[in-house]
Amino acid sequence: MPNFSKLVDSFVATRAHTEALAAPLSAEDQQLQAMPSASPVKWHRAHTSWFFDTFVLAPRIGESLRPRWSVLFNSYYEAMGPRHARPERGLLSRPSTDEIGAYRKQVDEAVVELLARTDLERDHELAALVRLGVAHEQQHQELMLTDLLAAFARHPLAPVYRDLPPASRVEATGLHFVSHAGGIVRIGSDDEAPFSFDNEGPTHEVLLRPFALANRLVTVGEWRAFAEDDGYSTPSLWLSDGLDWVRENGIDSPAYLRRDGGQVSSYGLHGLRRAHDDEPVLHLSFYEADALATYLGARLPTEAEWEVMAEGLHDDAPRENLHPQPLRGQGLLGMFGVGHQWTRSSYEPYPGFRSAPGAIGEYNGKFMVNQLVLRGSSLFTPRGHSRPSYRNFWHPSTQFQASALRLARDE
Amino acid sequence: MPNFSKLVDSFVATRAHTEALAAPLSAEDQQLQAMPSASPVKWHRAHTSWFFDTFVLAPRIGESLRPRWSVLFNSYYEAMGPRHARPERGLLSRPSTDEIGAYRKQVDEAVVELLARTDLERDHELAALVRLGVAHEQQHQELMLTDLLAAFARHPLAPVYRDLPPASRVEATGLHFVSHAGGIVRIGSDDEAPFSFDNEGPTHEVLLRPFALANRLVTVGEWRAFAEDDGYSTPSLWLSDGLDWVRENGIDSPAYLRRDGGQVSSYGLHGLRRAHDDEPVLHLSFYEADALATYLGARLPTEAEWEVMAEGLHDDAPRENLHPQPLRGQGLLGMFGVGHQWTRSSYEPYPGFRSAPGAIGEYNGKFMVNQLVLRGSSLFTPRGHSRPSYRNFWHPSTQFQASALRLARDE
Amino acid sequence: MPNFSKLVDSFVATRAHTEALAAPLSAEDQQLQAMPSASPVKWHRAHTSWFFDTFVLAPRIGESLRPRWSVLFNSYYEAMGPRHARPERGLLSRPSTDEIGAYRKQVDEAVVELLARTDLERDHELAALVRLGVAHEQQHQELMLTDLLAAFARHPLAPVYRDLPPASRVEATGLHFVSHAGGIVRIGSDDEAPFSFDNEGPTHEVLLRPFALANRLVTVGEWRAFAEDDGYSTPSLWLSDGLDWVRENGIDSPAYLRRDGGQVSSYGLHGLRRAHDDEPVLHLSFYEADALATYLGARLPTEAEWEVMAEGLHDDAPRENLHPQPLRGQGLLGMFGVGHQWTRSSYEPYPGFRSAPGAIGEYNGKFMVNQLVLRGSSLFTPRGHSRPSYRNFWHPSTQFQASALRLARDE
Amino acid sequence: MPNFSKLVDSFVATRAHTEALAAPLSAEDQQLQAMPSASPVKWHRAHTSWFFDTFVLAPRIGESLRPRWSVLFNSYYEAMGPRHARPERGLLSRPSTDEIGAYRKQVDEAVVELLARTDLERDHELAALVRLGVAHEQQHQELMLTDLLAAFARHPLAPVYRDLPPASRVEATGLHFVSHAGGIVRIGSDDEAPFSFDNEGPTHEVLLRPFALANRLVTVGEWRAFAEDDGYSTPSLWLSDGLDWVRENGIDSPAYLRRDGGQVSSYGLHGLRRAHDDEPVLHLSFYEADALATYLGARLPTEAEWEVMAEGLHDDAPRENLHPQPLRGQGLLGMFGVGHQWTRSSYEPYPGFRSAPGAIGEYNGKFMVNQLVLRGSSLFTPRGHSRPSYRNFWHPSTQFQASALRLARDE
């Protein structure tokens, strides 16, 4: 049974968190678009509101609150009419951030009012759409930070989004592997509540061979050894496309990291700082993660392997700051809340998967080619958006997400 | 036990077949390179010889027969030293086709002589390398034809490679689906003899759900209905990357096909002709195959589904001509010898896969990303190169291979 | 003798005009960069201040007012150290527009104070630099408008910079040609005061043949006839590179103009409106201007021809609005203040030209290749920046400047 | 009066020289196309024949000898119908070199026969067209060599076109300047016989200031000093577009030259050899020539300056081999027959220039933008194709022509 007050709470809290993330930024900061695949903060704020406006409000109250803006803030829904070109989102100085703020308030009020006067036990679709909208907005909260980071990183003067709290330096726990016996396991989720995306289902059985997963993420120090050992110019470690990517782009490090003598400097939303060997290395591309795993004598996990090991784990990672801390403790560390972990699994439909009909059906299915699955969540992921069945996906050269490496091996 | 005379026979026959394929072509024809991912016929003739020279002869007789040519005819083996840039293979007017012919003869004699004086029961590696070289050359025999077709297709005057035999017009058998109950199945091959590539193994178990496969390939007429029904401009049928590819390249048909009023013309190695509705449609990209399957209310098979259904089937497709004939008969038609069939499976390592050490290990593993698996074989595939476990792979926009579509569905 | 109060007046008025142009724009509007060759309004405001800061203030007061910003606001002066990449100027959210406003005020005060305490009769260099800085800022005033227009034109909702005053519709004067007898003429200027750029000198003699110049600019109606007569697809009218440009970019009109049935709509800083046949056509590329002149049985003037005819003329064009008005009256109409007029002259050094030593010498000389000269000024050019010897220059495909066409012919 | 036997002699000799140039090359060599702006040798042989076939024979004998080939061998004549894409000329394996040889013979016979039965005193147009065809073929003779060089230079094994005769090492004459007093001079040519291209006329007067021209071309040693003195990374020496070109393409030498310690190696049609400091440096781009002239304290000449100094000079340069020899002697050395000399003049129409009507009018006029004029001729230019008024033209980044540098300065 859909729970009205829980749904409203989650809606209100999520919407407010978006505004809190944007609050430290000027109108000019919110306008930045670093590259075609990133979007301005103000665009994320407007697009997430357009989503509720278009899919929740308009069909129920008869019209959109801002019909003229649809062309601007439709992201990729072919069924919803023409769209502004993605690479040009940074050119939308109008509407202003203030006007977008007003739009957000109006959408918030209208949705809350709509929920208040709807019998959610009868209108299951409304509850499902609001839950989808909340999850969708959480995704964009993470993108707001990663896209902002990509833009700030291009600024010669290393801008700071948030000041860095004092570091509590700890050592990382030593690397070891945690085994699984394999066999037929059940993965995926098709729960409507609390929530899962369509691409997480149907639940289904998979046959696994015995394997083991590393207890923690690969560190800056382990990456540094690879780099210093000429890892970036050793062809036998690389997939062929990965080697081409390294050579064509002159890659010699993950995004925002730079080797400097024996040290590593890192740029992040706290500005420029020195990275420590014990902290997890982030912003690896799939190509780098795969080569680094090979160098370390291991391999990437498959998504099914990762998921069965994550069963029952929760995201309790600290979020006090926006750069990664050394992982210390028992069990599988950093499954959630540090870095999305590349898997060796291509992003494909699960057996029996079908896209939902209509525009909402464009949500996930149409992207199921040319991308690799990542599992877990990152320090940019909002609380409550982590779960074992969650499938993140990016092209194999992507570095601007907070993407990490957890090793796996056959047993 | 390796069988000497069978191995020599297979080597000699394969080497001779390459020369037979090239025989109708002038030195100028053999020089053509249509695009970076295709190679000139003369390059294929030289490269396949370089393979034997480098991996079979040089380590055993002390030096390569043409050490200066290694830079020209190494394809992608990073471990074997520098390579000539792939897009520039069409610029190698020297050595001449005659010199390459002489090189081939010399390699042939040296390999046969080496085999004659080697105890293959003790030198398993030699037999394995020769078998690999034969399979490798068979792959290049197919590429010689597809690459030549790609080049001839760019010529305004539609050159003819081989005259067309008189057509025996037949009707295609009606479409129906053949079911499989699912369950745990075993796929893959790691047989050294007769032969399988490293990427076909290890054999392993997979858990399948009930499914069915179409009895024949999708036809030109079925594709024509899709095209006439605005299939190329209906976003809901396409993967997002596929739609981008269609729009950016102005795609409205598979390669070498053109709609012309209600008819379809087709260019092939027999020259320009009219295509018939009942013949299988070839030269589809993965994107087109996926959209066409969706349009027809079905989906692509996975590679495991395809393989279990192919178990026990053999390639007895007629090769009397180089354009496809309507498929007529009982059972699963056209599994081999007509068109490679796109699957929904990304090209990934099988569980437990490890590349062989050394340069030979670069054979398959390093390409396991960004490509989709095709199964079966085509009318350009030489006899003896078809088997159920064979994994072909291409990027999803590839049209220049003889790639076809077999529908699948859940049961 | 340098006149102190006139110099200060001109400095103060020019600096204030820049701020007046920016005043209607939000911080977000000022951030927009439409393309690599355009810059944000706020960047223009900062760069023109950096120019005074770097070349006038720093050498005389010992240091720059904002030394850390030099990397951001240096445009192309190789001698002044590293520069931020031009295509990324739109990513400079920091410093903010407010901080840039404060910088401008501080520069203004420091320059005025410096001038007040300097004996300009002895320090000729200071007066020359300030005059150069003023002329430089006037150039950027025009670019602020053309670059803003280029950005706003990409917005789907056609933003308005300034409301349109009521149009006083008049008819254009009929086209006729004004003759010149040719002979040896003197062109160019090397006056230090009031001012000319280095590329306008040395003055020198040129031998001209008899020619004539049209009394007014080519109109929208004349362009429309060309377009309706298939001008864009008639190869014999075009330079070869121009035809390639048309075909590769699908060009069928000048920038911001669109044919719509028998009418023409035009986007400009007043928003979207209907263009009238009698108004001058603007935003032509050189290629279009050349083809249109050929279509009209005429040719482009050379820059020397234009200059001798402009001798003694002054810019008294009305600037009440930002779209062009029909030209009506006696004599040569629209030489200044409507649209820069393409000439057939490549941008080359005049005989005896030498760049000034040091960074200031990078001002003009290093751009003297691959561009064509335009003469006159446009409705975006600030008052006081027009003169007969002024040489504007752009690549031949440039449409985003207010570029017009005046016909010429041999006599 | 057109002289029949002289015209026939010149036609026959020119046609035979083309074949002599191609004779050392295999069919495969003749197929090579190094880049879009170069063409295969066999294409040049066919295109020059198409020119006579289309413009001389077809209008007079009623039809082309090979009407189906027109689409293949039309170079850029828009008025003559569709054309095969220039970058794909290397894909024309058919017709074969033998078929092209047969075509050439047939064209030769038909033209000679046509001339024999025509009264050239009455049919001036025929004589003019044949003369144009001969001059056109001479241009292509030079391109056959430069395009072949560009292709061979991409081959890792440094092919040899012709063996190198023993070198007679001489020292270059010291550099000095030869003065001209300036004033009004007459340049250009519009002679129908012996011949000039349309772009050389009309003859016209130009006003020159006093200047001087270097007695010889700049040498490899002088270039080496520039390169060793960091010339390629000294911004103040370069035009802005030139510096971008250097940086984007990693340029550090003219084409086919490479510095190697203190020495310079050079690849040419004789293969790889060591270059000597005293020989003229060839294969400079305009950008390099301009920067090198600036480095040497001089400038490039204008085309008018070059032409008045060349008045009365003839091409008597030795052609015993295909690499440049040190220039030694009196007067202006190397004006012809060594390297085309870049001028500072953009390629523009002379005053009063009009293209001829019809397809022939596309010969030169439509290329008059974005290119710079070179004067003189090179060691690849056939005898009899040099004259003072000749205007060669290339884009400023072009290196694959035998382009040289002669310094000029103001007096």
GROMACS .gro file of C-alpha atoms in nm, chain B residues 98-343:
model
  246
  509ASP     CA    1   5.404  -1.072  -5.815
  510GLU     CA    2   5.656  -1.042  -5.534
  511ILE     CA    3   5.384  -1.132  -5.287
  512GLY     CA    4   5.295  -1.434  -5.499
  513ALA     CA    5   5.657  -1.546  -5.485
  514TYR     CA    6   5.664  -1.494  -5.109
  515ARG     CA    7   5.353  -1.709  -5.072
  516LYS     CA    8   5.513  -1.992  -5.269
  517GLN     CA    9   5.827  -1.977  -5.062
  518VAL     CA   10   5.632  -1.983  -4.736
  519ASP     CA   11   5.424  -2.275  -4.863
  520GLU     CA   12   5.729  -2.479  -4.946
  521ALA     CA   13   5.906  -2.399  -4.623
  522VAL     CA   14   5.604  -2.487  -4.408
  523VAL     CA   15   5.540  -2.813  -4.590
  524GLU     CA   16   5.905  -2.903  -4.559
  525LEU     CA   17   5.907  -2.810  -4.192
  526LEU     CA   18   5.600  -3.023  -4.125
  527ALA     CA   19   5.757  -3.314  -4.314
  528ARG     CA   20   6.064  -3.316  -4.098
  529THR     CA   21   5.890  -3.259  -3.765
  530ASP     CA   22   5.750  -3.523  -3.534
  531LEU     CA   23   5.410  -3.366  -3.475
  532GLU     CA   24   5.336  -3.609  -3.196
  533ARG     CA   25   5.611  -3.448  -2.997
  534ASP     CA   26   5.587  -3.090  -3.126
  535HIS     CA   27   5.225  -3.019  -3.043
  536GLU     CA   28   5.288  -2.649  -3.059
  537LEU     CA   29   5.381  -2.661  -3.426
  538ALA     CA   30   5.063  -2.845  -3.521
  539ALA     CA   31   4.859  -2.603  -3.313
  540LEU     CA   32   5.026  -2.302  -3.478
  541VAL     CA   33   4.970  -2.434  -3.827
  542ARG     CA   34   4.607  -2.507  -3.746
  543LEU     CA   35   4.575  -2.155  -3.609
  544GLY     CA   36   4.741  -2.017  -3.921
  545VAL     CA   37   4.499  -2.206  -4.142
  546ALA     CA   38   4.197  -2.081  -3.948
  547HIS     CA   39   4.345  -1.732  -3.953
  548GLU     CA   40   4.387  -1.748  -4.329
  549GLN     CA   41   4.027  -1.864  -4.368
  550GLN     CA   42   3.914  -1.558  -4.177
  551HIS     CA   43   4.113  -1.343  -4.416
  552GLN     CA   44   3.961  -1.521  -4.716
  553GLU     CA   45   3.626  -1.390  -4.608
  554LEU     CA   46   3.770  -1.043  -4.550
  555MET     CA   47   3.928  -1.044  -4.896
  556LEU     CA   48   3.577  -1.064  -5.040
  557THR     CA   49   3.406  -0.823  -4.803
  558ASP     CA   50   3.686  -0.568  -4.833
  559LEU     CA   51   3.689  -0.597  -5.209
  560LEU     CA   52   3.312  -0.552  -5.216
  561ALA     CA   53   3.345  -0.237  -5.004
  562ALA     CA   54   3.597  -0.096  -5.251
  563PHE     CA   55   3.414  -0.193  -5.570
  564ALA     CA   56   3.092  -0.048  -5.427
  565ARG     CA   57   3.257   0.295  -5.427
  566HIS     CA   58   3.328   0.276  -5.800
  567PRO     CA   59   3.073   0.468  -6.006
  568LEU     CA   60   3.068   0.203  -6.278
  569ALA     CA   61   2.974  -0.099  -6.062
  570PRO     CA   62   3.259  -0.342  -6.139
  571VAL     CA   63   3.195  -0.717  -6.157
  572TYR     CA   64   3.416  -0.966  -5.973
  573ARG     CA   65   3.243  -1.282  -6.096
  574ASP     CA   66   2.958  -1.333  -6.342
  575LEU     CA   67   2.623  -1.428  -6.203
  576PRO     CA   68   2.495  -1.781  -6.269
  577PRO     CA   69   2.134  -1.806  -6.384
  578ALA     CA   70   1.902  -1.760  -6.085
  579SER     CA   71   1.674  -2.044  -5.976
  580ARG     CA   72   1.393  -1.847  -5.825
  581VAL     CA   73   1.231  -2.017  -5.525
  582GLU     CA   74   0.999  -1.894  -5.256
  583ALA     CA   75   1.118  -1.869  -4.899
  584THR     CA   76   0.963  -2.097  -4.642
  585GLY     CA   77   0.717  -1.918  -4.414
  586LEU     CA   78   0.844  -1.781  -4.086
  587HIS     CA   79   0.789  -1.985  -3.771
  588PHE     CA   80   0.963  -2.028  -3.440
  589VAL     CA   81   1.142  -2.333  -3.302
  590SER     CA   82   1.132  -2.365  -2.924
  591HIS     CA   83   1.387  -2.458  -2.662
  592ALA     CA   84   1.292  -2.538  -2.304
  593GLY     CA   85   1.586  -2.358  -2.143
  594GLY     CA   86   1.771  -2.485  -1.837
  595ILE     CA   87   2.141  -2.535  -1.779
  596VAL     CA   88   2.325  -2.582  -2.108
  597ARG     CA   89   2.689  -2.621  -2.193
  598ILE     CA   90   2.842  -2.395  -2.458
  599GLY     CA   91   3.182  -2.311  -2.595
  600SER     CA   92   3.465  -2.521  -2.726
  601ASP     CA   93   3.825  -2.563  -2.635
  602ASP     CA   94   3.912  -2.836  -2.879
  603GLU     CA   95   4.254  -2.813  -3.023
  604ALA     CA   96   4.156  -3.040  -3.310
  605PRO     CA   97   3.997  -2.996  -3.546
  606PHE     CA   98   4.019  -2.643  -3.414
  607SER     CA   99   3.864  -2.362  -3.218
  608PHE     CA  100   3.984  -2.012  -3.139
  609ASP     CA  101   4.080  -1.917  -2.785
  610ASN     CA  102   3.774  -1.694  -2.751
  611GLU     CA  103   3.542  -1.996  -2.792
  612GLY     CA  104   3.650  -2.133  -2.459
  613PRO     CA  105   3.649  -2.234  -2.187
  614THR     CA  106   3.342  -2.449  -2.229
  615HIS     CA  107   3.105  -2.363  -1.951
  616GLU     CA  108   2.749  -2.389  -1.832
  617VAL     CA  109   2.487  -2.122  -1.878
  618LEU     CA  110   2.136  -2.100  -1.740
  619LEU     CA  111   1.877  -2.026  -2.009
  620ARG     CA  112   1.508  -1.942  -1.986
  621PRO     CA  113   1.268  -2.095  -2.238
  622PHE     CA  114   1.300  -1.927  -2.579
  623ALA     CA  115   1.245  -1.985  -2.948
  624LEU     CA  116   1.444  -1.910  -3.262
  625ALA     CA  117   1.308  -1.829  -3.608
  626ASN     CA  118   1.339  -2.104  -3.866
  627ARG     CA  119   1.496  -1.872  -4.122
  628LEU     CA  120   1.660  -1.533  -4.169
  629VAL     CA  121   1.463  -1.210  -4.211
  630THR     CA  122   1.408  -1.132  -4.580
  631VAL     CA  123   1.449  -0.832  -4.806
  632GLY     CA  124   1.071  -0.809  -4.824
  633GLU     CA  125   1.037  -0.795  -4.445
  634TRP     CA  126   1.304  -0.528  -4.433
  635ARG     CA  127   1.131  -0.337  -4.714
  636ALA     CA  128   0.805  -0.329  -4.514
  637PHE     CA  129   0.997  -0.185  -4.219
  638ALA     CA  130   1.159   0.079  -4.438
  639GLU     CA  131   0.834   0.171  -4.611
  640ASP     CA  132   0.665   0.197  -4.273
  641ASP     CA  133   0.914   0.474  -4.180
  642GLY     CA  134   1.115   0.236  -3.970
  643TYR     CA  135   1.429   0.445  -4.008
  644SER     CA  136   1.256   0.749  -3.862
  645THR     CA  137   1.057   0.590  -3.581
  646PRO     CA  138   1.259   0.656  -3.264
  647SER     CA  139   1.074   0.404  -3.049
  648LEU     CA  140   1.221   0.119  -3.255
  649TRP     CA  141   1.583   0.218  -3.205
  650LEU     CA  142   1.855   0.209  -2.948
  651SER     CA  143   1.963   0.565  -2.881
  652ASP     CA  144   2.311   0.521  -3.029
  653GLY     CA  145   2.150   0.355  -3.330
  654LEU     CA  146   1.922   0.649  -3.392
  655ASP     CA  147   2.217   0.886  -3.370
  656TRP     CA  148   2.401   0.670  -3.621
  657VAL     CA  149   2.104   0.674  -3.859
  658ARG     CA  150   2.068   1.050  -3.837
  659GLU     CA  151   2.435   1.140  -3.857
  660ASN     CA  152   2.499   0.917  -4.154
  661GLY     CA  153   2.167   0.954  -4.333
  662ILE     CA  154   2.117   0.577  -4.327
  663ASP     CA  155   1.809   0.442  -4.498
  664SER     CA  156   1.914   0.091  -4.594
  665PRO     CA  157   2.169  -0.183  -4.530
  666ALA     CA  158   2.492  -0.150  -4.727
  667TYR     CA  159   2.471  -0.211  -5.100
  668LEU     CA  160   2.088  -0.210  -5.101
  669ARG     CA  161   1.880   0.077  -5.235
  670ARG     CA  162   1.504   0.117  -5.248
  671ASP     CA  163   1.382   0.238  -5.581
  672GLY     CA  164   1.006   0.280  -5.592
  673GLY     CA  165   0.861  -0.049  -5.471
  674GLN     CA  166   1.173  -0.241  -5.574
  675VAL     CA  167   1.512  -0.295  -5.424
  676SER     CA  168   1.840  -0.293  -5.612
  677SER     CA  169   2.148  -0.456  -5.473
  678TYR     CA  170   2.516  -0.420  -5.553
  679GLY     CA  171   2.739  -0.721  -5.497
  680LEU     CA  172   3.036  -0.905  -5.633
  681HIS     CA  173   2.820  -1.002  -5.930
  682GLY     CA  174   2.758  -0.633  -6.000
  683LEU     CA  175   2.431  -0.447  -5.982
  684ARG     CA  176   2.107  -0.649  -5.982
  685ARG     CA  177   1.754  -0.646  -5.855
  686ALA     CA  178   1.698  -0.799  -5.510
  687HIS     CA  179   1.398  -1.024  -5.453
  688ASP     CA  180   1.168  -1.001  -5.155
  689ASP     CA  181   1.221  -1.362  -5.056
  690GLU     CA  182   1.596  -1.359  -5.025
  691PRO     CA  183   1.760  -1.294  -4.687
  692VAL     CA  184   1.855  -0.934  -4.622
  693LEU     CA  185   2.230  -0.895  -4.563
  694HIS     CA  186   2.467  -0.615  -4.466
  695LEU     CA  187   2.256  -0.499  -4.175
  696SER     CA  188   2.425  -0.319  -3.889
  697PHE     CA  189   2.351  -0.437  -3.536
  698TYR     CA  190   2.150  -0.121  -3.487
  699GLU     CA  191   1.932  -0.200  -3.789
  700ALA     CA  192   1.899  -0.566  -3.692
  701ASP     CA  193   1.785  -0.468  -3.343
  702ALA     CA  194   1.534  -0.211  -3.469
  703LEU     CA  195   1.403  -0.449  -3.734
  704ALA     CA  196   1.359  -0.725  -3.475
  705THR     CA  197   1.167  -0.484  -3.252
  706TYR     CA  198   0.951  -0.382  -3.546
  707LEU     CA  199   0.875  -0.747  -3.614
  708GLY     CA  200   0.771  -0.802  -3.251
  709ALA     CA  201   1.072  -1.013  -3.165
  710ARG     CA  202   1.425  -0.969  -3.034
  711LEU     CA  203   1.778  -1.077  -3.115
  712PRO     CA  204   1.896  -1.411  -2.971
  713THR     CA  205   2.176  -1.427  -2.717
  714GLU     CA  206   2.484  -1.610  -2.830
  715ALA     CA  207   2.414  -1.900  -2.592
  716GLU     CA  208   2.062  -1.940  -2.729
  717TRP     CA  209   2.195  -1.948  -3.082
  718GLU     CA  210   2.470  -2.196  -3.001
  719VAL     CA  211   2.252  -2.455  -2.829
  720MET     CA  212   2.017  -2.452  -3.125
  721ALA     CA  213   2.306  -2.491  -3.370
  722GLU     CA  214   2.437  -2.797  -3.191
  723GLY     CA  215   2.481  -3.076  -3.444
  724LEU     CA  216   2.414  -2.858  -3.750
  725HIS     CA  217   2.663  -2.836  -4.033
  726ASP     CA  218   2.736  -2.591  -4.307
  727ASP     CA  219   2.592  -2.736  -4.625
  728ALA     CA  220   2.478  -2.410  -4.776
  729PRO     CA  221   2.531  -2.387  -5.151
  730ARG     CA  222   2.803  -2.143  -5.256
  731GLU     CA  223   2.731  -2.140  -5.627
  732ASN     CA  224   2.698  -1.766  -5.623
  733LEU     CA  225   2.779  -1.468  -5.411
  734HIS     CA  226   2.437  -1.331  -5.350
  735PRO     CA  227   2.185  -1.480  -5.111
  736GLN     CA  228   1.911  -1.719  -5.222
  737PRO     CA  229   1.566  -1.761  -5.064
  738LEU     CA  230   1.576  -2.016  -4.783
  739ARG     CA  231   1.346  -2.311  -4.837
  740GLY     CA  232   1.319  -2.634  -4.642
  741GLN     CA  233   1.276  -2.793  -4.301
  742GLY     CA  234   1.430  -2.705  -3.967
  743LEU     CA  235   1.657  -2.412  -3.891
  744LEU     CA  236   1.754  -2.270  -4.227
  745GLY     CA  237   2.059  -2.059  -4.301
  746MET     CA  238   2.236  -2.107  -3.970
  747PHE     CA  239   2.559  -2.132  -4.171
  748GLY     CA  240   2.678  -2.015  -4.509
  749VAL     CA  241   2.438  -1.726  -4.573
  750GLY     CA  242   2.491  -1.443  -4.328
  751HIS     CA  243   2.651  -1.398  -3.987
  752GLN     CA  244   2.368  -1.347  -3.742
  753TRP     CA  245   2.380  -1.060  -3.495
  754THR     CA  246   2.317  -1.155  -3.132
   0.00000   0.00000   0.00000
